[in-house]
Amino acid sequence: MLDIKLIRENPEKINELLKRRNPNLSINEVLEIDNERRKIQFQTDELRAKRKSMSQTIGELKKAGKDADELQAEVKAMADDIKALEEKQAELDTKQKDFLLCTPNTPDENIAIGPDETFNVVKKVVGEPTRKNYELKPHWELGEKLGLLDFERGVKLAHTRFSLYRGKGAALERAIINFFLEVHTQEHGYEEILPPILVNSAAMTGTGQLPKFKEDMFKCVDEDLFLIPTAEVPVTNIYQNEILNEDDLPKYMTAYTPCFRREAGSAGKDTRGLIRLHQFNKVELVKLTTPETSEEEHEKLTRNAERVLELLNLPFRRVELCTGDIGFSAKKCYDLEVWLPSYDNYKEISSCSNFGDFQARRANIKYRSKTTGKPEFVHTLNGSGLAVGRTFAAILENFQTEDGHIIIPEVLRKYTGFDII
């Protein structure tokens, strides 16, 4: 959530940055609401002060044995006026908060300005796209032929965009998860977390999924619980409404969870295979930092995600997203995109984002500054380390042999127990 104090002090700057995202965005309405609620606050404070003074006078009159009925009636009427103003102010507070909850973060001033992904900037390319002198089959064909994936029965058990892993396919998915967690905990120093996969609306609001993206979420009927779209939600909110010590920052946390998304706005996209499912596995990286270290920690987090791609020997690239393509809560984001022969192109496998204090304001996550001694908002960061299903797909497509077998990357073999499928 944007800082209302910052909006008051720099409205032109905030508007200019938001319009880099979308020309239709503006903070003007929230300023109008804020001006009105501050006027009402001033009126309320004046009336309270006047009522207090009159109440003291009434007390003095009564003590002196004099009539105070007229003043008492006036004070009673004043109390009714104050109550009406307080109700109006509460209504404006809610309206202002709702507006801010649906307003995206301001983008970093140094990222490319553009309306869509065509303005994203490729920062580096690692490895060469896989090319063979034989036809490379898509992962959905390979998976079904080798008995690794069963899309038909996944749909039968659930709905479209659900899949079933079988045999060595299930073992490979599990191996990828274990490999990711081991690298991030043992090499990169993250604490492993196993969080709930159902969270309440406060947690979903804290990281920015609610209220803006409610239609993309799976909600439990008659319960204030949602299936998580990513482990970012429960892990970031572990410290909701808490004040941490600065010496405890940065916090590094990683978690494997299944993730659930309705993908309400993506009808017709990537309908085949594992790229866009309603349920998928992911290992997430989350950091809580001070404002001074968040940019450096963002770079480190992105390198942590890149490291597992390098160890798997998968071709990939890092892309810095432009203002029109970054997520709702992010200030700056790098997408890591893995090469998929079935697309003859790169496909996102991780988004590594710096949110600044945007999520921390929504979730009320603070630290006590050693410099000022006052509570300040942390900066939150997260990234996939990595999306497991997309890694599975990339392995099948990039390491397939001419006769249709799959060579298992060497770093995974101690987890799978086999080196070829």
Tab-separated table of C-alpha atoms in Angstrom:
chain	number	residue	atom	x	y	z
A	1	MET	CA	0.000	0.000	0.000
A	2	LEU	CA	1.279	3.455	-0.837
A	3	ASP	CA	2.179	5.816	2.016
A	4	ILE	CA	-0.578	8.442	2.374
A	5	LYS	CA	1.965	10.877	3.845
A	6	LEU	CA	4.137	10.477	0.751
A	7	ILE	CA	1.071	10.991	-1.459
A	8	ARG	CA	0.224	14.229	0.364
A	9	GLU	CA	3.783	15.536	0.080
A	10	ASN	CA	4.522	14.425	-3.498
A	11	PRO	CA	1.244	14.024	-5.402
A	12	GLU	CA	2.691	15.056	-8.764
A	13	LYS	CA	5.581	12.603	-8.447
A	14	ILE	CA	3.328	9.708	-7.386
A	15	ASN	CA	0.954	10.410	-10.276
A	16	GLU	CA	3.813	10.576	-12.757
A	17	LEU	CA	5.187	7.209	-11.604
A	18	LEU	CA	1.771	5.519	-11.626
A	19	LYS	CA	1.115	6.766	-15.158
A	20	ARG	CA	4.294	4.988	-16.234
A	21	ARG	CA	2.379	1.818	-15.395
A	22	ASN	CA	-0.872	2.888	-16.946
A	23	PRO	CA	-1.903	6.350	-18.250
A	24	ASN	CA	-5.325	5.905	-16.605
A	25	LEU	CA	-3.939	5.581	-13.080
A	26	SER	CA	-4.176	8.582	-10.762
A	27	ILE	CA	-3.970	9.328	-7.083
A	28	ASN	CA	-6.207	12.426	-7.342
A	29	GLU	CA	-9.313	10.731	-5.942
A	30	VAL	CA	-7.539	9.558	-2.818
A	31	LEU	CA	-6.244	13.108	-2.286
A	32	GLU	CA	-9.789	14.468	-2.520
A	33	ILE	CA	-10.947	11.894	0.029
A	34	ASP	CA	-7.982	12.704	2.249
A	35	ASN	CA	-8.648	16.459	2.130
A	36	GLU	CA	-12.300	15.923	3.053
A	37	ARG	CA	-11.531	13.561	5.937
A	38	ARG	CA	-8.873	15.961	7.302
A	39	LYS	CA	-11.380	18.842	7.234
A	40	ILE	CA	-13.850	16.682	9.148
A	41	GLN	CA	-11.093	15.701	11.578
A	42	PHE	CA	-10.382	19.399	12.183
A	43	GLN	CA	-14.093	20.130	12.747
A	44	THR	CA	-14.387	17.158	15.111
A	45	ASP	CA	-11.348	18.224	17.112
A	46	GLU	CA	-12.726	21.782	17.418
A	47	LEU	CA	-16.079	20.512	18.636
A	48	ARG	CA	-14.455	18.149	21.130
A	49	ALA	CA	-12.358	20.992	22.535
A	50	LYS	CA	-15.412	23.234	22.761
A	51	ARG	CA	-17.462	20.502	24.435
A	52	LYS	CA	-14.704	19.882	26.957
A	53	SER	CA	-14.546	23.583	27.808
A	54	MET	CA	-18.324	23.828	28.127
A	55	SER	CA	-18.431	20.707	30.305
A	56	GLN	CA	-15.960	22.355	32.663
A	57	THR	CA	-18.159	25.463	32.749
A	58	ILE	CA	-21.229	23.332	33.527
A	59	GLY	CA	-19.336	21.752	36.401
A	60	GLU	CA	-18.415	25.155	37.776
A	61	LEU	CA	-22.004	26.425	37.439
A	62	LYS	CA	-23.394	23.406	39.271
A	63	LYS	CA	-20.787	23.744	41.976
A	64	ALA	CA	-21.895	27.353	42.430
A	65	GLY	CA	-25.547	26.245	42.561
A	66	LYS	CA	-26.444	27.954	39.285
A	67	ASP	CA	-28.641	26.752	36.410
A	68	ALA	CA	-26.735	24.845	33.685
A	69	ASP	CA	-29.663	23.276	31.788
A	70	GLU	CA	-29.233	25.389	28.640
A	71	LEU	CA	-25.537	24.632	28.396
A	72	GLN	CA	-26.174	20.924	29.032
A	73	ALA	CA	-28.646	20.814	26.156
A	74	GLU	CA	-26.097	22.509	23.926
A	75	VAL	CA	-23.407	20.009	24.937
A	76	LYS	CA	-25.790	17.118	24.214
A	77	ALA	CA	-26.511	18.503	20.725
A	78	MET	CA	-22.789	18.941	20.222
A	79	ALA	CA	-22.222	15.292	21.118
A	80	ASP	CA	-24.684	14.291	18.408
A	81	ASP	CA	-22.815	16.470	15.902
A	82	ILE	CA	-19.507	14.901	16.912
A	83	LYS	CA	-20.930	11.397	16.501
A	84	ALA	CA	-22.202	12.256	13.005
A	85	LEU	CA	-18.799	13.655	12.031
A	86	GLU	CA	-17.038	10.579	13.433
A	87	GLU	CA	-19.287	8.312	11.385
A	88	LYS	CA	-18.578	10.353	8.266
A	89	GLN	CA	-14.855	10.234	8.968
A	90	ALA	CA	-14.967	6.461	9.470
A	91	GLU	CA	-16.773	6.147	6.148
A	92	LEU	CA	-14.093	8.249	4.422
A	93	ASP	CA	-11.313	6.275	6.154
A	94	THR	CA	-12.752	3.050	4.731
A	95	LYS	CA	-13.166	4.607	1.290
A	96	GLN	CA	-9.577	5.874	1.330
A	97	LYS	CA	-8.215	2.531	2.491
A	98	ASP	CA	-10.192	0.639	-0.158
A	99	PHE	CA	-8.851	2.965	-2.840
A	100	LEU	CA	-5.262	2.519	-1.646
A	101	LEU	CA	-5.649	-1.263	-1.419
A	102	CYS	CA	-6.554	-1.303	-5.129
A	103	THR	CA	-3.778	1.087	-6.182
A	104	PRO	CA	-0.565	-0.586	-7.430
A	105	ASN	CA	2.939	0.159	-6.250
A	106	THR	CA	4.940	2.914	-7.881
A	107	PRO	CA	7.572	1.466	-10.245
A	108	ASP	CA	11.281	1.978	-9.763
A	109	GLU	CA	12.344	5.147	-11.573
A	110	ASN	CA	15.183	3.364	-13.381
A	111	ILE	CA	13.267	0.601	-15.154
A	112	ALA	CA	12.185	0.869	-18.785
A	113	ILE	CA	8.915	2.692	-19.453
A	114	GLY	CA	6.487	0.816	-21.675
A	115	PRO	CA	2.933	-0.553	-21.817
A	116	ASP	CA	3.657	-4.270	-22.226
A	117	GLU	CA	6.233	-7.079	-22.357
A	118	THR	CA	7.616	-5.925	-25.723
A	119	PHE	CA	9.387	-3.132	-23.805
A	120	ASN	CA	11.107	-5.526	-21.354
A	121	VAL	CA	14.891	-5.502	-21.371
A	122	VAL	CA	16.990	-8.674	-21.700
A	123	LYS	CA	19.825	-8.271	-19.174
A	124	LYS	CA	21.711	-11.499	-19.891
A	125	VAL	CA	21.478	-14.834	-21.663
A	126	VAL	CA	22.997	-18.024	-20.227
A	127	GLY	CA	23.543	-21.018	-22.482
A	128	GLU	CA	22.433	-21.606	-26.039
A	129	PRO	CA	18.878	-22.531	-27.021
A	130	THR	CA	18.621	-26.294	-27.469
A	131	ARG	CA	18.745	-27.279	-31.145
A	132	LYS	CA	19.021	-30.853	-32.443
A	133	ASN	CA	19.214	-32.491	-35.843
A	134	TYR	CA	16.068	-34.410	-34.916
A	135	GLU	CA	12.563	-33.286	-34.010
A	136	LEU	CA	12.161	-32.119	-30.417
A	137	LYS	CA	8.806	-33.145	-29.013
A	138	PRO	CA	6.783	-31.069	-26.518
A	139	HIS	CA	6.789	-32.155	-22.892
A	140	TRP	CA	3.109	-33.113	-22.923
A	141	GLU	CA	3.721	-35.672	-25.662
A	142	LEU	CA	6.882	-36.993	-24.028
A	143	GLY	CA	5.231	-37.113	-20.588
A	144	GLU	CA	2.245	-39.117	-21.762
A	145	LYS	CA	4.276	-41.438	-24.006
A	146	LEU	CA	6.683	-42.301	-21.169
A	147	GLY	CA	3.907	-42.691	-18.574
A	148	LEU	CA	5.064	-39.670	-16.566
A	149	LEU	CA	1.982	-37.464	-16.968
A	150	ASP	CA	-1.698	-38.341	-17.200
A	151	PHE	CA	-3.634	-35.245	-18.223
A	152	GLU	CA	-6.859	-37.093	-19.051
A	153	ARG	CA	-7.219	-38.632	-15.598
A	154	GLY	CA	-6.133	-35.406	-13.916
A	155	VAL	CA	-9.097	-33.712	-15.582
A	156	LYS	CA	-11.359	-36.606	-14.623
A	157	LEU	CA	-10.353	-36.276	-10.978
A	158	ALA	CA	-10.664	-32.516	-10.835
A	159	HIS	CA	-11.231	-30.176	-13.768
A	160	THR	CA	-9.460	-28.820	-16.810
A	161	ARG	CA	-5.933	-27.578	-16.133
A	162	PHE	CA	-5.184	-30.237	-13.535
A	163	SER	CA	-2.645	-32.985	-14.119
A	164	LEU	CA	-1.586	-36.305	-12.648
A	165	TYR	CA	2.079	-37.298	-12.260
A	166	ARG	CA	2.852	-41.015	-12.335
A	167	GLY	CA	5.773	-43.324	-11.615
A	168	LYS	CA	9.087	-41.781	-12.568
A	169	GLY	CA	7.242	-38.557	-13.370
A	170	ALA	CA	6.134	-38.236	-9.745
A	171	ALA	CA	9.655	-39.183	-8.611
A	172	LEU	CA	11.216	-36.535	-10.882
A	173	GLU	CA	8.841	-33.815	-9.598
A	174	ARG	CA	9.714	-34.741	-6.007
A	175	ALA	CA	13.421	-34.826	-6.849
A	176	ILE	CA	13.276	-31.308	-8.293
A	177	ILE	CA	11.594	-30.015	-5.120
A	178	ASN	CA	14.185	-31.641	-2.854
A	179	PHE	CA	17.042	-30.362	-5.011
A	180	PHE	CA	15.753	-26.781	-4.920
A	181	LEU	CA	15.256	-26.827	-1.152
A	182	GLU	CA	18.693	-28.314	-0.511
A	183	VAL	CA	20.472	-25.729	-2.672
A	184	HIS	CA	18.620	-22.794	-1.131
A	185	THR	CA	19.012	-23.943	2.478
A	186	GLN	CA	22.550	-25.335	2.338
A	187	GLU	CA	24.209	-23.073	-0.252
A	188	HIS	CA	22.199	-19.865	0.037
A	189	GLY	CA	21.337	-19.799	3.742
A	190	TYR	CA	17.532	-19.756	3.627
A	191	GLU	CA	15.445	-21.104	6.508
A	192	GLU	CA	13.088	-23.809	5.289
A	193	ILE	CA	9.424	-23.158	6.060
A	194	LEU	CA	6.473	-25.522	5.672
A	195	PRO	CA	3.475	-23.150	5.876
A	196	PRO	CA	-0.281	-23.677	5.722
A	197	ILE	CA	-1.675	-23.784	2.188
A	198	LEU	CA	-4.908	-22.189	3.387
A	199	VAL	CA	-4.687	-18.588	4.604
A	200	ASN	CA	-7.163	-15.946	5.730
A	201	SER	CA	-8.131	-12.761	3.918
A	202	ALA	CA	-5.782	-10.637	6.061
A	203	ALA	CA	-2.799	-12.607	4.756
A	204	MET	CA	-4.045	-12.381	1.167
A	205	THR	CA	-4.537	-8.638	1.580
A	206	GLY	CA	-1.086	-8.242	3.110
A	207	THR	CA	0.740	-9.421	-0.001
A	208	GLY	CA	-1.625	-7.772	-2.482
A	209	GLN	CA	-3.805	-10.614	-3.780
A	210	LEU	CA	-6.909	-9.080	-2.191
A	211	PRO	CA	-9.023	-7.211	-2.941
A	212	LYS	CA	-7.759	-6.572	-6.483
A	213	PHE	CA	-7.356	-10.175	-7.681
A	214	LYS	CA	-10.101	-11.977	-5.782
A	215	GLU	CA	-11.457	-13.582	-8.972
A	216	ASP	CA	-8.141	-15.389	-9.504
A	217	MET	CA	-8.269	-17.074	-6.088
A	218	PHE	CA	-9.864	-20.300	-4.878
A	219	LYS	CA	-11.943	-19.479	-1.786
A	220	CYS	CA	-13.409	-21.934	0.711
A	221	VAL	CA	-17.196	-21.715	0.987
A	222	ASP	CA	-18.433	-20.266	4.307
A	223	GLU	CA	-14.870	-19.878	5.627
A	224	ASP	CA	-12.474	-16.925	5.617
A	225	LEU	CA	-9.859	-19.141	3.966
A	226	PHE	CA	-8.235	-19.153	0.548
A	227	LEU	CA	-5.986	-21.702	-1.144
A	228	ILE	CA	-2.637	-19.972	-1.575
A	229	PRO	CA	-1.580	-18.828	-5.062
A	230	THR	CA	2.062	-18.937	-3.933
A	231	ALA	CA	4.036	-19.543	-0.735
A	232	GLU	CA	4.868	-15.830	-0.827
A	233	VAL	CA	1.529	-15.239	0.939
A	234	PRO	CA	1.930	-17.311	4.124
A	235	VAL	CA	5.702	-16.874	4.382
A	236	THR	CA	5.694	-13.066	4.042
A	237	ASN	CA	2.820	-12.828	6.517
A	238	ILE	CA	4.589	-14.874	9.204
A	239	TYR	CA	5.618	-11.532	10.727
A	240	GLN	CA	2.340	-9.702	10.090
A	241	ASN	CA	1.665	-7.078	12.824
A	242	GLU	CA	5.096	-7.641	14.398
A	243	ILE	CA	8.120	-5.445	15.068
A	244	LEU	CA	11.434	-7.192	14.407
A	245	ASN	CA	14.885	-6.217	15.609
A	246	GLU	CA	17.137	-4.726	12.948
A	247	ASP	CA	19.845	-7.230	13.949
A	248	ASP	CA	17.494	-10.023	12.830
A	249	LEU	CA	17.400	-8.681	9.270
A	250	PRO	CA	17.685	-9.708	6.549
A	251	LYS	CA	15.507	-12.782	6.975
A	252	TYR	CA	15.871	-15.468	4.287
A	253	MET	CA	13.035	-18.011	4.017
A	254	THR	CA	12.229	-20.691	1.454
A	255	ALA	CA	9.179	-22.918	1.192
A	256	TYR	CA	7.809	-25.647	-1.017
A	257	THR	CA	4.037	-25.619	-1.436
A	258	PRO	CA	1.423	-26.574	-3.972
A	259	CYS	CA	-0.075	-23.392	-5.429
A	260	PHE	CA	-3.610	-22.755	-6.657
A	261	ARG	CA	-4.765	-20.166	-9.180
A	262	ARG	CA	-8.011	-19.828	-11.065
A	263	GLU	CA	-6.172	-17.976	-13.880
A	264	ALA	CA	-9.443	-16.161	-14.527
A	265	GLY	CA	-7.831	-13.665	-16.871
A	266	SER	CA	-5.886	-16.146	-18.979
A	267	ALA	CA	-8.518	-18.103	-20.896
A	268	GLY	CA	-7.052	-19.805	-23.944
A	269	LYS	CA	-3.413	-19.293	-22.900
A	270	ASP	CA	-1.009	-22.240	-22.638
A	271	THR	CA	-3.819	-24.775	-22.400
A	272	ARG	CA	-1.557	-27.752	-23.155
A	273	GLY	CA	0.952	-29.248	-20.778
A	274	LEU	CA	2.263	-27.967	-17.466
A	275	ILE	CA	2.785	-24.289	-18.188
A	276	ARG	CA	-0.505	-22.863	-16.888
A	277	LEU	CA	-2.347	-25.137	-14.455
A	278	HIS	CA	-4.813	-24.430	-11.664
A	279	GLN	CA	-2.611	-26.456	-9.279
A	280	PHE	CA	1.173	-26.570	-9.497
A	281	ASN	CA	4.215	-26.988	-7.271
A	282	LYS	CA	6.679	-24.213	-6.514
A	283	VAL	CA	9.626	-23.482	-4.262
A	284	GLU	CA	9.526	-19.862	-3.145
A	285	LEU	CA	12.227	-17.522	-1.844
A	286	VAL	CA	11.186	-14.693	0.509
A	287	LYS	CA	13.304	-11.990	2.126
A	288	LEU	CA	12.605	-9.289	4.703
A	289	THR	CA	15.226	-6.546	4.647
A	290	THR	CA	15.960	-2.977	5.664
A	291	PRO	CA	15.340	-0.294	3.009
A	292	GLU	CA	19.089	0.292	2.728
A	293	THR	CA	19.847	-3.316	1.729
A	294	SER	CA	16.801	-4.264	-0.346
A	295	GLU	CA	18.307	-3.482	-3.776
A	296	GLU	CA	21.411	-5.553	-3.024
A	297	GLU	CA	19.302	-8.377	-1.594
A	298	HIS	CA	17.100	-8.323	-4.701
A	299	GLU	CA	20.138	-8.959	-6.869
A	300	LYS	CA	21.278	-11.765	-4.551
A	301	LEU	CA	17.838	-13.393	-4.546
A	302	THR	CA	17.758	-13.330	-8.347
A	303	ARG	CA	21.213	-14.925	-8.460
A	304	ASN	CA	20.001	-17.631	-6.050
A	305	ALA	CA	17.206	-18.515	-8.470
A	306	GLU	CA	19.591	-18.416	-11.426
A	307	ARG	CA	21.972	-20.756	-9.624
A	308	VAL	CA	19.611	-23.736	-9.750
A	309	LEU	CA	19.075	-23.199	-13.496
A	310	GLU	CA	22.836	-23.157	-13.985
A	311	LEU	CA	23.250	-26.360	-11.959
A	312	LEU	CA	20.569	-28.023	-14.088
A	313	ASN	CA	22.372	-26.801	-17.214
A	314	LEU	CA	19.169	-25.329	-18.638
A	315	PRO	CA	19.423	-22.417	-21.103
A	316	PHE	CA	17.802	-19.272	-19.683
A	317	ARG	CA	17.816	-15.512	-19.722
A	318	ARG	CA	17.196	-12.707	-17.242
A	319	VAL	CA	14.688	-10.037	-18.284
A	320	GLU	CA	14.033	-6.773	-16.458
A	321	LEU	CA	10.313	-5.988	-16.697
A	322	CYS	CA	9.120	-2.597	-17.907
A	323	THR	CA	6.643	-0.399	-16.027
A	324	GLY	CA	3.613	-1.834	-17.827
A	325	ASP	CA	4.523	-5.472	-17.172
A	326	ILE	CA	5.569	-5.574	-13.511
A	327	GLY	CA	3.159	-7.086	-11.002
A	328	PHE	CA	0.686	-5.079	-8.943
A	329	SER	CA	2.818	-5.015	-5.756
A	330	ALA	CA	6.302	-4.826	-7.287
A	331	LYS	CA	8.604	-1.844	-7.691
A	332	LYS	CA	11.103	-3.787	-9.774
A	333	CYS	CA	11.074	-7.300	-11.165
A	334	TYR	CA	13.391	-9.652	-13.012
A	335	ASP	CA	11.850	-12.568	-14.865
A	336	LEU	CA	14.005	-15.633	-15.389
A	337	GLU	CA	12.915	-17.366	-18.572
A	338	VAL	CA	13.914	-20.915	-19.470
A	339	TRP	CA	14.240	-22.135	-23.045
A	340	LEU	CA	11.389	-24.411	-24.123
A	341	PRO	CA	11.775	-26.015	-27.587
A	342	SER	CA	7.988	-26.559	-27.831
A	343	TYR	CA	7.547	-22.770	-27.875
A	344	ASP	CA	10.789	-22.157	-29.791
A	345	ASN	CA	11.169	-19.417	-27.233
A	346	TYR	CA	11.874	-18.595	-23.594
A	347	LYS	CA	9.160	-19.022	-20.961
A	348	GLU	CA	9.002	-17.494	-17.471
A	349	ILE	CA	10.120	-19.857	-14.716
A	350	SER	CA	10.680	-17.300	-11.933
A	351	SER	CA	9.719	-13.719	-11.143
A	352	CYS	CA	12.052	-12.071	-8.638
A	353	SER	CA	10.493	-8.919	-7.215
A	354	ASN	CA	11.393	-6.089	-4.867
A	355	PHE	CA	8.222	-4.671	-3.303
A	356	GLY	CA	9.834	-1.934	-1.236
A	357	ASP	CA	7.598	-1.245	1.787
A	358	PHE	CA	4.376	-1.764	-0.217
A	359	GLN	CA	3.501	-5.184	1.227
A	360	ALA	CA	4.908	-4.349	4.656
A	361	ARG	CA	2.487	-1.420	4.989
A	362	ARG	CA	-0.442	-3.678	4.116
A	363	ALA	CA	0.690	-6.454	6.476
A	364	ASN	CA	2.121	-4.069	9.120
A	365	ILE	CA	5.580	-5.668	9.266
A	366	LYS	CA	8.145	-3.415	10.940
A	367	TYR	CA	11.624	-3.448	12.448
A	368	ARG	CA	13.076	-1.225	15.150
A	369	SER	CA	15.804	0.926	13.647
A	370	LYS	CA	19.095	0.960	15.557
A	371	THR	CA	19.681	4.519	14.305
A	372	THR	CA	16.391	6.140	15.307
A	373	GLY	CA	15.035	3.610	17.806
A	374	LYS	CA	11.689	3.909	16.033
A	375	PRO	CA	9.682	1.204	14.239
A	376	GLU	CA	10.102	1.385	10.450
A	377	PHE	CA	8.553	-0.719	7.704
A	378	VAL	CA	10.691	-3.560	6.324
A	379	HIS	CA	11.164	-4.114	2.607
A	380	THR	CA	9.856	-7.435	1.270
A	381	LEU	CA	11.231	-9.431	-1.657
A	382	ASN	CA	10.339	-12.732	-3.208
A	383	GLY	CA	10.984	-14.955	-6.201
A	384	SER	CA	10.344	-18.473	-7.399
A	385	GLY	CA	13.249	-20.720	-6.774
A	386	LEU	CA	11.798	-22.222	-9.059
A	387	ALA	CA	8.408	-23.160	-10.500
A	388	VAL	CA	8.664	-26.953	-10.305
A	389	GLY	CA	6.285	-27.987	-13.106
A	390	ARG	CA	7.927	-25.651	-15.580
A	391	THR	CA	11.324	-27.021	-14.571
A	392	PHE	CA	9.967	-30.544	-15.148
A	393	ALA	CA	8.765	-29.464	-18.618
A	394	ALA	CA	12.116	-27.825	-19.425
A	395	ILE	CA	14.029	-30.964	-18.433
A	396	LEU	CA	11.869	-33.207	-20.628
A	397	GLU	CA	12.158	-30.926	-23.642
A	398	ASN	CA	15.816	-29.933	-23.403
A	399	PHE	CA	17.230	-33.340	-22.406
A	400	GLN	CA	15.235	-35.648	-24.674
A	401	THR	CA	17.131	-38.069	-26.874
A	402	GLU	CA	16.440	-38.907	-30.486
A	403	ASP	CA	14.739	-42.166	-29.463
A	404	GLY	CA	12.417	-40.355	-27.025
A	405	HIS	CA	14.151	-40.977	-23.686
A	406	ILE	CA	14.992	-38.306	-21.086
A	407	ILE	CA	18.506	-37.836	-19.694
A	408	ILE	CA	18.249	-36.760	-16.042
A	409	PRO	CA	20.529	-33.796	-15.145
A	410	GLU	CA	23.442	-35.038	-13.078
A	411	VAL	CA	22.589	-32.908	-10.013
A	412	LEU	CA	19.174	-34.585	-9.753
A	413	ARG	CA	20.304	-38.192	-9.923
A	414	LYS	CA	20.941	-38.631	-6.199
A	415	TYR	CA	17.322	-37.577	-5.626
A	416	THR	CA	15.714	-39.627	-8.427
A	417	GLY	CA	17.785	-42.780	-8.068
A	418	PHE	CA	17.860	-43.084	-11.887
A	419	ASP	CA	19.718	-41.254	-14.634
A	420	ILE	CA	17.461	-41.865	-17.608
A	421	ILE	CA	13.768	-42.268	-18.309
